[in-house]
Coordinates of C-alpha atoms in Angstrom, one line a residue:
Chain S
G1 CA 0.0 0.0 0.0
E2 CA 0.9 3.7 -0.1
S3 CA 1.7 5.7 3.0
V4 CA -0.8 8.5 3.8
G5 CA 1.7 10.6 5.5
L6 CA 5.4 11.0 6.3
H7 CA 6.9 12.1 9.6
L8 CA 3.6 11.7 11.4
P9 CA 3.6 11.4 15.2
T10 CA 3.6 7.7 16.0
L11 CA 2.1 5.8 18.9
S12 CA 3.4 2.3 19.4
V13 CA 1.4 0.0 21.7
Q14 CA 1.2 -3.7 22.4
E15 CA -1.9 -5.7 21.5
G16 CA -4.4 -5.6 24.4
D17 CA -3.2 -2.2 25.7
N18 CA -5.4 0.9 25.7
S19 CA -4.4 3.6 23.3
I20 CA -5.0 7.3 23.6
I21 CA -4.6 9.6 20.6
N22 CA -4.7 13.3 21.1
C23 CA -5.6 16.2 18.9
A24 CA -5.6 19.9 19.3
Y25 CA -8.2 21.6 17.1
S26 CA -7.9 25.0 15.7
N27 CA -11.2 26.9 16.0
S28 CA -13.1 27.6 19.2
A29 CA -16.2 28.1 17.1
S30 CA -16.2 24.5 15.8
D31 CA -19.2 22.6 16.9
Y32 CA -18.8 19.1 15.5
F33 CA -15.8 16.8 15.6
I34 CA -15.1 13.4 14.0
W35 CA -12.3 10.8 14.3
Y36 CA -11.3 9.0 11.2
K37 CA -9.1 6.0 10.7
Q38 CA -7.1 5.6 7.4
E39 CA -5.4 2.4 6.4
S40 CA -2.8 2.4 3.7
G41 CA -4.3 2.7 0.2
K42 CA -7.8 3.4 1.5
G43 CA -10.0 6.5 2.2
P44 CA -10.7 7.7 5.7
Q45 CA -13.2 5.6 7.6
F46 CA -15.5 7.1 10.2
I47 CA -14.9 6.0 13.8
I48 CA -16.9 8.2 16.1
D49 CA -18.2 11.8 16.3
I50 CA -19.1 14.2 19.0
R51 CA -20.9 17.6 19.1
S52 CA -19.8 20.5 21.1
N53 CA -22.6 20.2 23.6
M54 CA -21.1 17.0 24.9
D55 CA -17.8 16.2 26.5
K56 CA -17.7 12.4 26.1
R57 CA -19.1 9.9 23.8
Q58 CA -18.6 6.1 23.7
G59 CA -18.8 3.7 20.9
Q60 CA -17.7 0.1 20.5
R61 CA -14.2 -0.1 22.1
V62 CA -13.7 3.7 21.4
T63 CA -14.4 6.8 23.5
V64 CA -14.0 10.4 22.4
L65 CA -13.4 13.1 24.9
L66 CA -13.8 16.8 24.1
N67 CA -12.3 19.6 26.2
K68 CA -13.5 22.9 24.7
T69 CA -11.6 25.0 27.2
V70 CA -8.3 24.0 25.8
K71 CA -9.5 23.0 22.3
H72 CA -8.5 19.4 22.8
L73 CA -9.9 16.1 21.5
S74 CA -8.8 12.6 22.4
L75 CA -9.7 9.2 21.1
Q76 CA -9.3 6.2 23.4
I77 CA -9.2 2.7 22.0
A78 CA -9.7 -0.1 24.5
A79 CA -7.9 -3.4 24.1
T80 CA -6.1 -2.3 21.0
Q81 CA -5.8 -4.9 18.2
P82 CA -3.3 -5.3 15.3
G83 CA -6.2 -4.4 13.0
D84 CA -6.3 -1.0 14.7
S85 CA -2.9 -0.1 13.1
A86 CA -3.6 2.9 10.9
V87 CA -3.3 6.7 10.7
Y88 CA -5.9 8.4 12.8
F89 CA -7.2 11.9 12.0
C90 CA -9.4 14.3 14.0
A91 CA -11.6 16.7 12.0
E92 CA -13.6 19.7 13.0
N93 CA -16.5 21.5 11.5
L94 CA -17.4 25.1 12.0
A95 CA -21.0 26.0 12.8
E96 CA -21.5 27.7 9.5
G97 CA -24.0 25.4 7.9
Y98 CA -21.4 23.8 5.6
S99 CA -20.2 20.2 5.7
T100 CA -16.6 21.3 5.3
L101 CA -14.1 19.5 7.6
T102 CA -10.8 20.8 8.7
F103 CA -8.4 17.9 9.4
G104 CA -5.5 17.5 11.8
K105 CA -2.2 16.2 10.7
G106 CA -2.8 12.7 11.9
T107 CA -1.2 10.2 14.2
M108 CA 0.1 6.8 13.2
L109 CA -0.9 4.0 15.5
L110 CA 1.3 0.9 15.4
V111 CA 0.0 -2.2 17.3
S112 CA 2.4 -5.0 17.9
P113 CA 1.1 -8.6 18.5
Chain L
K1 CA -25.7 -0.3 0.1
A2 CA -22.6 0.5 -2.1
G3 CA -20.1 3.0 -0.7
V4 CA -18.7 6.0 -2.3
T5 CA -16.9 5.1 -5.6
Q6 CA -14.2 7.1 -7.3
T7 CA -12.8 6.6 -10.8
P8 CA -10.1 6.2 -11.9
R9 CA -8.2 4.8 -8.9
Y10 CA -4.8 5.7 -10.3
L11 CA -3.8 8.3 -12.9
I12 CA -0.5 9.4 -14.3
K13 CA -0.3 12.7 -16.2
T14 CA 2.4 15.1 -17.3
R15 CA 2.8 18.8 -16.5
G16 CA 0.5 21.0 -18.4
Q17 CA -2.2 18.4 -19.0
Q18 CA -5.6 18.4 -17.5
V19 CA -7.5 15.7 -15.6
T20 CA -11.0 14.9 -14.6
L21 CA -11.9 12.8 -11.6
S22 CA -15.2 11.3 -10.9
C23 CA -17.1 10.5 -7.7
S24 CA -20.4 8.6 -7.2
P25 CA -21.8 9.2 -3.8
I26 CA -23.8 6.7 -1.7
S27 CA -27.3 6.3 -3.0
G28 CA -29.5 9.0 -1.5
H29 CA -26.6 11.3 -0.5
R30 CA -26.9 14.7 -2.1
S31 CA -23.9 16.4 -0.4
V32 CA -20.5 15.7 -1.9
S33 CA -17.2 17.2 -0.8
W34 CA -13.7 16.8 -2.3
Y35 CA -10.4 16.8 -0.4
Q36 CA -6.8 16.7 -1.5
Q37 CA -4.4 14.6 0.6
T38 CA -0.6 15.1 0.4
P39 CA 2.2 14.0 2.8
G40 CA 3.2 17.6 3.4
Q41 CA -0.2 19.3 3.8
G42 CA -2.4 16.5 4.9
L43 CA -6.1 16.6 4.1
Q44 CA -7.3 19.9 2.6
F45 CA -10.8 20.8 1.6
L46 CA -11.4 21.6 -2.1
F47 CA -15.2 21.9 -2.7
E48 CA -18.6 21.1 -1.3
Y49 CA -21.6 20.5 -3.5
F50 CA -25.3 20.1 -2.8
S51 CA -28.0 19.7 -5.4
E52 CA -25.7 20.7 -8.2
T53 CA -24.7 23.9 -6.4
Q54 CA -21.2 24.6 -5.1
R55 CA -21.8 25.7 -1.5
N56 CA -18.2 26.1 -0.3
K57 CA -14.8 26.3 -1.8
G58 CA -11.3 25.8 -0.3
N59 CA -8.2 27.8 -0.8
F60 CA -7.1 26.4 -4.1
P61 CA -6.2 28.2 -7.4
G62 CA -8.8 28.5 -10.2
R63 CA -7.2 25.6 -12.0
F64 CA -9.2 23.4 -9.7
S65 CA -12.9 23.2 -10.5
G66 CA -15.8 20.9 -10.0
R67 CA -19.4 20.3 -10.6
Q68 CA -22.2 18.1 -9.5
F69 CA -24.9 16.5 -11.7
S70 CA -28.6 16.0 -11.1
N71 CA -28.0 12.4 -9.9
S72 CA -25.5 13.8 -7.3
R73 CA -22.5 12.4 -9.0
S74 CA -19.6 14.8 -9.0
E75 CA -16.5 15.5 -11.0
M76 CA -13.5 17.6 -10.3
N77 CA -11.1 19.0 -12.9
V78 CA -7.6 20.2 -12.6
S79 CA -6.2 22.1 -15.6
T80 CA -2.6 22.9 -16.4
L81 CA -1.3 20.3 -14.1
E82 CA 1.8 21.1 -11.9
L83 CA 4.1 18.6 -10.1
G84 CA 2.6 19.8 -6.8
D85 CA -0.8 18.6 -7.8
S86 CA 0.3 15.0 -7.3
A87 CA -1.9 13.8 -4.4
L88 CA -4.6 11.5 -3.3
Y89 CA -8.0 13.1 -4.2
L90 CA -10.8 12.0 -1.9
C91 CA -14.5 12.4 -2.3
A92 CA -16.9 12.2 0.6
S93 CA -20.7 12.1 0.6
S94 CA -23.2 12.7 3.4
L95 CA -27.0 12.9 4.0
T96 CA -26.8 16.3 5.6
Q97 CA -28.5 19.2 4.0
P98 CA -27.8 22.9 4.1
G99 CA -28.7 24.4 7.4
Q100 CA -28.6 21.1 9.3
G101 CA -25.0 21.4 10.3
A102 CA -22.4 18.8 9.6
G103 CA -22.9 15.1 9.9
E104 CA -21.1 11.8 9.2
Q105 CA -19.2 11.9 6.0
F106 CA -18.3 8.8 4.1
F107 CA -15.2 8.8 2.1
G108 CA -14.3 6.9 -1.1
P109 CA -11.0 5.2 -1.7
G110 CA -9.6 8.1 -3.6
T111 CA -7.9 8.7 -6.9
R112 CA -4.1 8.7 -6.8
L113 CA -2.9 11.3 -9.3
T114 CA 0.8 11.4 -10.2
V115 CA 2.0 14.4 -12.3
L116 CA 5.4 13.8 -14.0

């Protein structure tokens, strides 16, 4: 496959560990946030989203935390598996009525068996 | 239900040529957005369309253009290609409509454009 990014921050974990991926977003007016997973050679895949009126949302094995005070978003993956290895992006949307997403630079997650 | 499809998947062009990329959204999705992904700049927004109307445009030169058809399929065109246009071009579709705010966007696999 082809790499989606060079010189990305990398998080290396062991299978079964919990992973936490962090993201600082840019605009205090953003009201919707999404985490995407991108595997080599594929398009971004939706993981979980959260709106600005919430500070936590849980999915299957994943939790997103939003701290609007410091413009910080985190993705927690429980019991990380080798199949979770990918590049993870956070994205934000401004409350302007458009669907436009502004993406972070991404973090590469490497899971060792 | 079929996902977002993009054609072609790979394309090689030379400087000065033009290229047209195609995107078919998920059935029922009328909102289509395009993004450019490069190692240096990451994912950057190009255009957003809804019901054949361009609703928003990113900070790209006029060589980048797009359109949406009545069946919601979309195309983007890049004229007078430059080496720096080499990138993965991604299309995303969603159910959201103007004024509803953003919602889940589904991405296609992308078109890998290489400019020589």
